[in-house]
PDB file of C-alpha atoms and ligand atoms in Angstrom:
ATOM      1  CA  PRO A  16      -2.550  18.656 -68.021  1.00  0.00           C
ATOM      2  CA  GLN A  17      -2.492  22.290 -68.998  1.00  0.00           C
ATOM      3  CA  PRO A  18      -2.269  24.365 -65.809  1.00  0.00           C
ATOM      4  CA  ARG A  19      -4.761  27.190 -65.749  1.00  0.00           C
ATOM      5  CA  ALA A  20      -2.519  30.217 -65.480  1.00  0.00           C
ATOM      6  CA  SER A  21      -3.774  33.606 -64.394  1.00  0.00           C
ATOM      7  CA  PRO A  22      -7.311  34.441 -65.502  1.00  0.00           C
ATOM      8  CA  GLY A  23      -5.729  36.953 -67.873  1.00  0.00           C
ATOM      9  CA  ALA A  24      -4.607  34.051 -69.994  1.00  0.00           C
ATOM     10  CA  ARG A  25      -8.083  33.886 -71.516  1.00  0.00           C
ATOM     11  CA  PRO A  26      -8.136  36.718 -74.005  1.00  0.00           C
ATOM     12  CA  GLY A  27     -11.392  38.085 -75.344  1.00  0.00           C
ATOM     13  CA  ARG A  28     -13.360  37.104 -72.299  1.00  0.00           C
ATOM     14  CA  PRO A  29     -14.486  39.836 -69.914  1.00  0.00           C
ATOM     15  CA  ILE A  30     -13.246  39.748 -66.332  1.00  0.00           C
ATOM     16  CA  LEU A  31     -15.970  37.862 -64.506  1.00  0.00           C
ATOM     17  CA  ILE A  32     -16.669  38.810 -60.912  1.00  0.00           C
ATOM     18  CA  ALA A  33     -18.886  36.625 -58.751  1.00  0.00           C
ATOM     19  CA  LEU A  34     -20.822  38.669 -56.208  1.00  0.00           C
ATOM     20  CA  ASP A  35     -22.192  36.712 -53.294  1.00  0.00           C
ATOM     21  CA  PRO A  36     -24.833  38.487 -51.219  1.00  0.00           C
ATOM     22  CA  GLY A  37     -24.808  36.681 -47.867  1.00  0.00           C
ATOM     23  CA  HIS A  38     -27.762  34.749 -46.424  1.00  0.00           C
ATOM     24  CA  GLY A  39     -31.217  34.853 -48.067  1.00  0.00           C
ATOM     25  CA  GLY A  40     -34.549  33.073 -47.867  1.00  0.00           C
ATOM     26  CA  GLU A  41     -35.074  31.390 -44.499  1.00  0.00           C
ATOM     27  CA  ASP A  42     -31.720  32.775 -43.320  1.00  0.00           C
ATOM     28  CA  PRO A  43     -32.106  36.511 -42.656  1.00  0.00           C
ATOM     29  CA  GLY A  44     -28.538  36.964 -41.388  1.00  0.00           C
ATOM     30  CA  ALA A  45     -28.087  39.568 -38.675  1.00  0.00           C
ATOM     31  CA  ILE A  46     -31.031  41.792 -37.804  1.00  0.00           C
ATOM     32  CA  GLY A  47     -30.678  45.392 -36.642  1.00  0.00           C
ATOM     33  CA  LYS A  48     -32.613  47.054 -33.863  1.00  0.00           C
ATOM     34  CA  ARG A  49     -34.918  48.688 -36.370  1.00  0.00           C
ATOM     35  CA  GLY A  50     -35.607  45.345 -37.990  1.00  0.00           C
ATOM     36  CA  THR A  51     -33.216  45.798 -40.919  1.00  0.00           C
ATOM     37  CA  ARG A  52     -32.261  42.373 -42.236  1.00  0.00           C
ATOM     38  CA  GLU A  53     -28.725  41.669 -43.393  1.00  0.00           C
ATOM     39  CA  LYS A  54     -29.969  39.518 -46.290  1.00  0.00           C
ATOM     40  CA  ASP A  55     -31.872  42.491 -47.726  1.00  0.00           C
ATOM     41  CA  VAL A  56     -29.233  45.217 -47.490  1.00  0.00           C
ATOM     42  CA  VAL A  57     -26.419  43.028 -48.810  1.00  0.00           C
ATOM     43  CA  LEU A  58     -28.571  42.024 -51.793  1.00  0.00           C
ATOM     44  CA  GLN A  59     -29.254  45.694 -52.526  1.00  0.00           C
ATOM     45  CA  ILE A  60     -25.553  46.543 -52.283  1.00  0.00           C
ATOM     46  CA  ALA A  61     -24.694  43.587 -54.550  1.00  0.00           C
ATOM     47  CA  HIS A  62     -27.172  44.773 -57.192  1.00  0.00           C
ATOM     48  CA  ARG A  63     -25.655  48.267 -57.064  1.00  0.00           C
ATOM     49  CA  LEU A  64     -22.159  46.847 -57.398  1.00  0.00           C
ATOM     50  CA  LYS A  65     -23.274  44.626 -60.286  1.00  0.00           C
ATOM     51  CA  LYS A  66     -24.512  47.703 -62.159  1.00  0.00           C
ATOM     52  CA  LEU A  67     -21.148  49.433 -61.772  1.00  0.00           C
ATOM     53  CA  ILE A  68     -19.274  46.347 -62.952  1.00  0.00           C
ATOM     54  CA  ASP A  69     -21.577  45.607 -65.896  1.00  0.00           C
ATOM     55  CA  ALA A  70     -21.156  49.201 -67.114  1.00  0.00           C
ATOM     56  CA  GLN A  71     -17.495  48.416 -67.843  1.00  0.00           C
ATOM     57  CA  PRO A  72     -16.766  47.127 -71.345  1.00  0.00           C
ATOM     58  CA  ASN A  73     -14.371  44.435 -70.084  1.00  0.00           C
ATOM     59  CA  MET A  74     -16.131  43.333 -66.891  1.00  0.00           C
ATOM     60  CA  ARG A  75     -19.220  41.320 -66.014  1.00  0.00           C
ATOM     61  CA  ALA A  76     -20.758  40.504 -62.657  1.00  0.00           C
ATOM     62  CA  TYR A  77     -22.455  37.256 -61.739  1.00  0.00           C
ATOM     63  CA  LEU A  78     -24.687  36.998 -58.669  1.00  0.00           C
ATOM     64  CA  THR A  79     -24.737  33.767 -56.641  1.00  0.00           C
ATOM     65  CA  ARG A  80     -28.268  34.842 -55.686  1.00  0.00           C
ATOM     66  CA  ASP A  81     -30.209  37.638 -57.360  1.00  0.00           C
ATOM     67  CA  ARG A  82     -33.295  37.532 -55.172  1.00  0.00           C
ATOM     68  CA  ASP A  83     -34.364  36.535 -51.673  1.00  0.00           C
ATOM     69  CA  TYR A  84     -33.718  32.801 -51.595  1.00  0.00           C
ATOM     70  CA  PHE A  85     -31.485  30.458 -49.654  1.00  0.00           C
ATOM     71  CA  VAL A  86     -28.235  29.234 -51.205  1.00  0.00           C
ATOM     72  CA  PRO A  87     -26.005  26.803 -49.252  1.00  0.00           C
ATOM     73  CA  LEU A  88     -22.439  28.031 -48.732  1.00  0.00           C
ATOM     74  CA  ASN A  89     -20.791  25.306 -50.796  1.00  0.00           C
ATOM     75  CA  VAL A  90     -23.235  25.921 -53.657  1.00  0.00           C
ATOM     76  CA  ARG A  91     -22.181  29.585 -53.742  1.00  0.00           C
ATOM     77  CA  VAL A  92     -18.581  28.478 -54.337  1.00  0.00           C
ATOM     78  CA  GLN A  93     -19.660  25.834 -56.883  1.00  0.00           C
ATOM     79  CA  LYS A  94     -21.638  28.436 -58.820  1.00  0.00           C
ATOM     80  CA  ALA A  95     -18.627  30.756 -59.002  1.00  0.00           C
ATOM     81  CA  ARG A  96     -16.378  27.924 -60.172  1.00  0.00           C
ATOM     82  CA  ARG A  97     -18.928  26.791 -62.751  1.00  0.00           C
ATOM     83  CA  VAL A  98     -18.902  30.203 -64.434  1.00  0.00           C
ATOM     84  CA  GLN A  99     -15.096  30.372 -64.015  1.00  0.00           C
ATOM     85  CA  ALA A 100     -15.190  33.590 -62.039  1.00  0.00           C
ATOM     86  CA  ASP A 101     -11.934  35.538 -61.793  1.00  0.00           C
ATOM     87  CA  LEU A 102     -12.856  36.935 -58.399  1.00  0.00           C
ATOM     88  CA  PHE A 103     -15.342  36.048 -55.665  1.00  0.00           C
ATOM     89  CA  ILE A 104     -16.737  38.729 -53.364  1.00  0.00           C
ATOM     90  CA  SER A 105     -19.049  37.805 -50.517  1.00  0.00           C
ATOM     91  CA  ILE A 106     -21.014  40.731 -49.094  1.00  0.00           C
ATOM     92  CA  HIS A 107     -22.201  40.795 -45.489  1.00  0.00           C
ATOM     93  CA  ALA A 108     -23.114  43.067 -42.596  1.00  0.00           C
ATOM     94  CA  ASP A 109     -21.604  42.433 -39.182  1.00  0.00           C
ATOM     95  CA  ALA A 110     -23.248  42.119 -35.769  1.00  0.00           C
ATOM     96  CA  TRP A 111     -21.990  42.145 -32.214  1.00  0.00           C
ATOM     97  CA  ILE A 112     -23.536  42.073 -28.737  1.00  0.00           C
ATOM     98  CA  LYS A 113     -22.289  45.572 -27.983  1.00  0.00           C
ATOM     99  CA  PRO A 114     -24.072  48.154 -30.116  1.00  0.00           C
ATOM    100  CA  SER A 115     -20.944  50.327 -30.044  1.00  0.00           C
ATOM    101  CA  ALA A 116     -19.041  47.954 -32.376  1.00  0.00           C
ATOM    102  CA  ARG A 117     -18.777  49.582 -35.792  1.00  0.00           C
ATOM    103  CA  GLY A 118     -16.822  49.793 -39.010  1.00  0.00           C
ATOM    104  CA  SER A 119     -16.062  47.725 -42.105  1.00  0.00           C
ATOM    105  CA  SER A 120     -13.751  44.748 -42.380  1.00  0.00           C
ATOM    106  CA  VAL A 121     -12.426  42.533 -45.151  1.00  0.00           C
ATOM    107  CA  TRP A 122     -11.578  38.853 -44.755  1.00  0.00           C
ATOM    108  CA  ALA A 123      -9.454  36.359 -46.681  1.00  0.00           C
ATOM    109  CA  LEU A 124      -9.001  32.636 -46.191  1.00  0.00           C
ATOM    110  CA  SER A 125      -6.686  31.586 -43.364  1.00  0.00           C
ATOM    111  CA  GLN A 126      -3.929  29.051 -43.871  1.00  0.00           C
ATOM    112  CA  ASN A 127      -5.620  26.659 -41.436  1.00  0.00           C
ATOM    113  CA  GLY A 128      -8.892  27.014 -43.269  1.00  0.00           C
ATOM    114  CA  ALA A 129      -7.086  26.356 -46.531  1.00  0.00           C
ATOM    115  CA  THR A 130      -5.318  23.281 -45.209  1.00  0.00           C
ATOM    116  CA  SER A 131      -8.476  21.685 -43.860  1.00  0.00           C
ATOM    117  CA  SER A 132     -10.258  22.627 -47.047  1.00  0.00           C
ATOM    118  CA  ALA A 133      -7.552  21.051 -49.200  1.00  0.00           C
ATOM    119  CA  ALA A 134      -7.782  17.865 -47.179  1.00  0.00           C
ATOM    120  CA  ARG A 135     -11.514  17.781 -47.733  1.00  0.00           C
ATOM    121  CA  TRP A 136     -11.251  18.473 -51.461  1.00  0.00           C
ATOM    122  CA  LEU A 137      -8.843  15.592 -51.757  1.00  0.00           C
ATOM    123  CA  ALA A 138     -11.008  13.318 -49.655  1.00  0.00           C
ATOM    124  CA  LYS A 139     -14.118  13.991 -51.685  1.00  0.00           C
ATOM    125  CA  LYS A 140     -14.548  11.485 -54.450  1.00  0.00           C
ATOM    126  CA  GLU A 141     -16.929  13.886 -56.160  1.00  0.00           C
ATOM    127  CA  ASN A 142     -13.908  15.942 -57.180  1.00  0.00           C
ATOM    128  CA  ASP A 143     -12.381  13.051 -59.110  1.00  0.00           C
ATOM    129  CA  ALA A 144     -13.286  14.370 -62.501  1.00  0.00           C
ATOM    130  CA  ASP A 145     -12.888  17.953 -61.398  1.00  0.00           C
ATOM    131  CA  LEU A 146     -10.224  20.415 -62.367  1.00  0.00           C
ATOM    132  CA  ILE A 147      -8.697  22.308 -59.509  1.00  0.00           C
ATOM    133  CA  GLY A 148      -6.513  25.172 -60.609  1.00  0.00           C
ATOM    134  CA  GLY A 149      -6.523  23.570 -64.033  1.00  0.00           C
ATOM    135  CA  VAL A 150      -4.961  20.409 -62.676  1.00  0.00           C
ATOM    136  CA  ASN A 151      -6.838  17.154 -63.028  1.00  0.00           C
ATOM    137  CA  LEU A 152      -6.288  15.663 -59.597  1.00  0.00           C
ATOM    138  CA  GLY A 153      -7.485  12.282 -60.703  1.00  0.00           C
ATOM    139  CA  ALA A 154      -4.441  11.936 -62.931  1.00  0.00           C
ATOM    140  CA  HIS A 155      -1.955  12.190 -60.071  1.00  0.00           C
ATOM    141  CA  ASN A 156      -1.196  10.258 -56.969  1.00  0.00           C
ATOM    142  CA  ALA A 157      -2.439  11.668 -53.686  1.00  0.00           C
ATOM    143  CA  GLN A 158       0.895  13.169 -52.658  1.00  0.00           C
ATOM    144  CA  VAL A 159       1.358  15.087 -55.891  1.00  0.00           C
ATOM    145  CA  ALA A 160      -2.258  16.129 -55.862  1.00  0.00           C
ATOM    146  CA  LYS A 161      -1.877  17.574 -52.386  1.00  0.00           C
ATOM    147  CA  VAL A 162       1.187  19.603 -53.404  1.00  0.00           C
ATOM    148  CA  LEU A 163      -0.616  20.970 -56.468  1.00  0.00           C
ATOM    149  CA  LEU A 164      -3.705  21.850 -54.467  1.00  0.00           C
ATOM    150  CA  ASP A 165      -1.621  23.565 -51.761  1.00  0.00           C
ATOM    151  CA  LEU A 166       0.164  25.620 -54.415  1.00  0.00           C
ATOM    152  CA  SER A 167      -3.105  26.648 -56.013  1.00  0.00           C
ATOM    153  CA  THR A 168      -4.651  27.599 -52.677  1.00  0.00           C
ATOM    154  CA  GLY A 169      -1.522  29.480 -51.624  1.00  0.00           C
ATOM    155  CA  ALA A 170      -1.743  31.547 -54.796  1.00  0.00           C
ATOM    156  CA  GLN A 171      -5.462  32.083 -54.163  1.00  0.00           C
ATOM    157  CA  ILE A 172      -4.731  33.446 -50.680  1.00  0.00           C
ATOM    158  CA  ASN A 173      -1.987  35.779 -51.966  1.00  0.00           C
ATOM    159  CA  ASP A 174      -4.321  37.188 -54.625  1.00  0.00           C
ATOM    160  CA  SER A 175      -7.159  37.459 -52.122  1.00  0.00           C
ATOM    161  CA  ILE A 176      -5.001  39.492 -49.744  1.00  0.00           C
ATOM    162  CA  ARG A 177      -3.940  41.703 -52.647  1.00  0.00           C
ATOM    163  CA  VAL A 178      -7.500  42.453 -53.783  1.00  0.00           C
ATOM    164  CA  GLY A 179      -8.712  42.659 -50.190  1.00  0.00           C
ATOM    165  CA  THR A 180      -6.093  45.273 -49.360  1.00  0.00           C
ATOM    166  CA  GLN A 181      -7.233  47.429 -52.288  1.00  0.00           C
ATOM    167  CA  VAL A 182     -10.892  47.087 -51.314  1.00  0.00           C
ATOM    168  CA  LEU A 183     -10.134  47.851 -47.661  1.00  0.00           C
ATOM    169  CA  GLY A 184      -8.238  50.974 -48.700  1.00  0.00           C
ATOM    170  CA  GLU A 185     -11.173  52.247 -50.759  1.00  0.00           C
ATOM    171  CA  ILE A 186     -13.781  51.416 -48.107  1.00  0.00           C
ATOM    172  CA  GLY A 187     -11.616  53.262 -45.571  1.00  0.00           C
ATOM    173  CA  LYS A 188     -12.296  56.429 -47.559  1.00  0.00           C
ATOM    174  CA  ILE A 189     -16.075  56.207 -47.058  1.00  0.00           C
ATOM    175  CA  ASN A 190     -16.533  54.384 -43.753  1.00  0.00           C
ATOM    176  CA  GLN A 191     -14.696  53.813 -40.507  1.00  0.00           C
ATOM    177  CA  LEU A 192     -12.722  50.571 -40.547  1.00  0.00           C
ATOM    178  CA  HIS A 193     -13.282  47.967 -37.862  1.00  0.00           C
ATOM    179  CA  LYS A 194      -9.790  46.560 -38.503  1.00  0.00           C
ATOM    180  CA  ASN A 195      -7.043  48.276 -40.461  1.00  0.00           C
ATOM    181  CA  ARG A 196      -5.758  45.119 -42.064  1.00  0.00           C
ATOM    182  CA  ILE A 197      -7.155  42.066 -43.801  1.00  0.00           C
ATOM    183  CA  GLU A 198      -8.521  39.549 -41.352  1.00  0.00           C
ATOM    184  CA  ARG A 199      -8.212  35.812 -41.867  1.00  0.00           C
ATOM    185  CA  ALA A 200     -10.625  32.970 -41.191  1.00  0.00           C
ATOM    186  CA  GLY A 201     -11.728  29.629 -42.559  1.00  0.00           C
ATOM    187  CA  PHE A 202     -15.020  30.900 -43.994  1.00  0.00           C
ATOM    188  CA  ALA A 203     -16.588  28.244 -46.210  1.00  0.00           C
ATOM    189  CA  VAL A 204     -17.385  30.676 -49.026  1.00  0.00           C
ATOM    190  CA  LEU A 205     -13.709  31.639 -49.334  1.00  0.00           C
ATOM    191  CA  LYS A 206     -12.521  28.109 -50.026  1.00  0.00           C
ATOM    192  CA  ALA A 207     -12.470  27.875 -53.810  1.00  0.00           C
ATOM    193  CA  PRO A 208      -8.870  26.746 -54.340  1.00  0.00           C
ATOM    194  CA  ASP A 209      -8.542  28.629 -57.618  1.00  0.00           C
ATOM    195  CA  ILE A 210     -10.538  31.873 -57.286  1.00  0.00           C
ATOM    196  CA  PRO A 211      -9.276  34.867 -55.273  1.00  0.00           C
ATOM    197  CA  SER A 212     -12.017  35.281 -52.684  1.00  0.00           C
ATOM    198  CA  ILE A 213     -12.809  37.912 -50.076  1.00  0.00           C
ATOM    199  CA  LEU A 214     -15.630  38.477 -47.631  1.00  0.00           C
ATOM    200  CA  ILE A 215     -16.634  42.063 -46.855  1.00  0.00           C
ATOM    201  CA  GLU A 216     -18.395  43.016 -43.647  1.00  0.00           C
ATOM    202  CA  THR A 217     -19.737  46.305 -44.954  1.00  0.00           C
ATOM    203  CA  ALA A 218     -20.750  47.708 -41.538  1.00  0.00           C
ATOM    204  CA  PHE A 219     -22.290  46.636 -38.236  1.00  0.00           C
ATOM    205  CA  ILE A 220     -26.031  46.251 -38.598  1.00  0.00           C
ATOM    206  CA  SER A 221     -26.069  45.947 -34.780  1.00  0.00           C
ATOM    207  CA  ASN A 222     -24.776  49.516 -34.504  1.00  0.00           C
ATOM    208  CA  PRO A 223     -27.756  51.913 -34.667  1.00  0.00           C
ATOM    209  CA  GLN A 224     -25.920  54.559 -36.728  1.00  0.00           C
ATOM    210  CA  GLU A 225     -24.513  52.039 -39.175  1.00  0.00           C
ATOM    211  CA  GLU A 226     -27.855  50.250 -39.431  1.00  0.00           C
ATOM    212  CA  GLN A 227     -29.407  53.564 -40.394  1.00  0.00           C
ATOM    213  CA  LEU A 228     -26.679  54.149 -42.999  1.00  0.00           C
ATOM    214  CA  LEU A 229     -27.054  50.650 -44.451  1.00  0.00           C
ATOM    215  CA  ARG A 230     -30.717  51.364 -45.112  1.00  0.00           C
ATOM    216  CA  THR A 231     -30.033  54.408 -47.265  1.00  0.00           C
ATOM    217  CA  ALA A 232     -29.554  54.244 -51.031  1.00  0.00           C
ATOM    218  CA  ALA A 233     -26.786  56.847 -50.795  1.00  0.00           C
ATOM    219  CA  HIS A 234     -24.652  54.839 -48.389  1.00  0.00           C
ATOM    220  CA  GLN A 235     -25.294  51.560 -50.206  1.00  0.00           C
ATOM    221  CA  GLN A 236     -24.088  53.283 -53.355  1.00  0.00           C
ATOM    222  CA  ARG A 237     -20.978  54.604 -51.573  1.00  0.00           C
ATOM    223  CA  ILE A 238     -20.128  51.091 -50.391  1.00  0.00           C
ATOM    224  CA  ALA A 239     -20.690  49.618 -53.868  1.00  0.00           C
ATOM    225  CA  GLY A 240     -18.553  52.398 -55.368  1.00  0.00           C
ATOM    226  CA  ALA A 241     -15.714  51.789 -52.920  1.00  0.00           C
ATOM    227  CA  VAL A 242     -15.688  48.033 -53.537  1.00  0.00           C
ATOM    228  CA  PHE A 243     -15.784  48.675 -57.263  1.00  0.00           C
ATOM    229  CA  SER A 244     -12.795  51.048 -57.025  1.00  0.00           C
ATOM    230  CA  GLY A 245     -10.893  48.424 -55.028  1.00  0.00           C
ATOM    231  CA  ILE A 246     -11.621  45.821 -57.719  1.00  0.00           C
ATOM    232  CA  GLN A 247     -10.410  48.218 -60.414  1.00  0.00           C
ATOM    233  CA  ASP A 248      -7.244  49.002 -58.429  1.00  0.00           C
ATOM    234  CA  TYR A 249      -6.542  45.280 -58.167  1.00  0.00           C
ATOM    235  CA  PHE A 250      -7.026  44.487 -61.846  1.00  0.00           C
ATOM    236  CA  SER A 251      -5.198  47.555 -63.101  1.00  0.00           C
ATOM    237  CA  ALA A 252      -2.196  46.438 -61.034  1.00  0.00           C
ATOM    238  CA  GLN A 253      -2.154  43.289 -63.175  1.00  0.00           C
ATOM    239  CA  PRO A 254      -1.299  44.210 -66.772  1.00  0.00           C
ATOM    240  CA  ALA A 255      -2.357  40.866 -68.225  1.00  0.00           C
ATOM    241  CA  LEU A 256      -5.850  41.364 -66.864  1.00  0.00           C
ATOM    242  CA  ALA A 257      -6.127  45.083 -67.539  1.00  0.00           C
ATOM    243  CA  ARG A 258      -5.344  44.530 -71.206  1.00  0.00           C
ATOM    244  CA  ARG A 259      -8.120  42.051 -71.604  1.00  0.00           C
ATOM    245  CA  GLY A 260     -11.364  42.697 -73.470  1.00  0.00           C
TER     246      GLY A 260
HETATM  247 ZN1   ZN B   6     -23.484  37.616 -42.789  1.00  0.00          ZN
END
């Protein structure tokens, strides 16, 4: 099989960025003291970010949900893979028991999360006819398939940390950071083995000042602008992708 190389190997196609506003529908996400719902502010930020991306001649954004409805976590990843997204960005707002907790953070998939995810991908018969990282797993024995999937996921994590670092740097210019480095976890939405994926906690909705900021158009726009700059930094550091379109 033909391995799917970097996304830049598909000339003429715009860079496609999947934006994933967290929660939605019956799942409001975290709720601030003033009643601000995470699902609403992250959708607004995602729409603002989509506008910035779509204004670029060589970039397009795709939303895993564009309105207030529920989308299961695995479906969010499936949607991004179906459109062959080059990047997956999940947008959230944090919450903690102590109202003093504040600041933005950016997450990438942890190795443990990747390993358990790889095991599950391999175990799932539904993936038989599927291409993971351009490799048809059905054509190989289980041992080879596992090695190929591990390689693909390892590359995904490296790229995710790279883009996450750029985004964190840009967000640090407009908001306090909760953590100065990329954090790692086994979040389900980060588990596409072949799409660099990050999750952004834009701010703490449980912090009264940050809740207030999240409600304002100006701050939502600042967050969208910072994430957009981080995305641009990431792609411009990769000549094959920057040249595209
Ligand atoms: Zn959330």
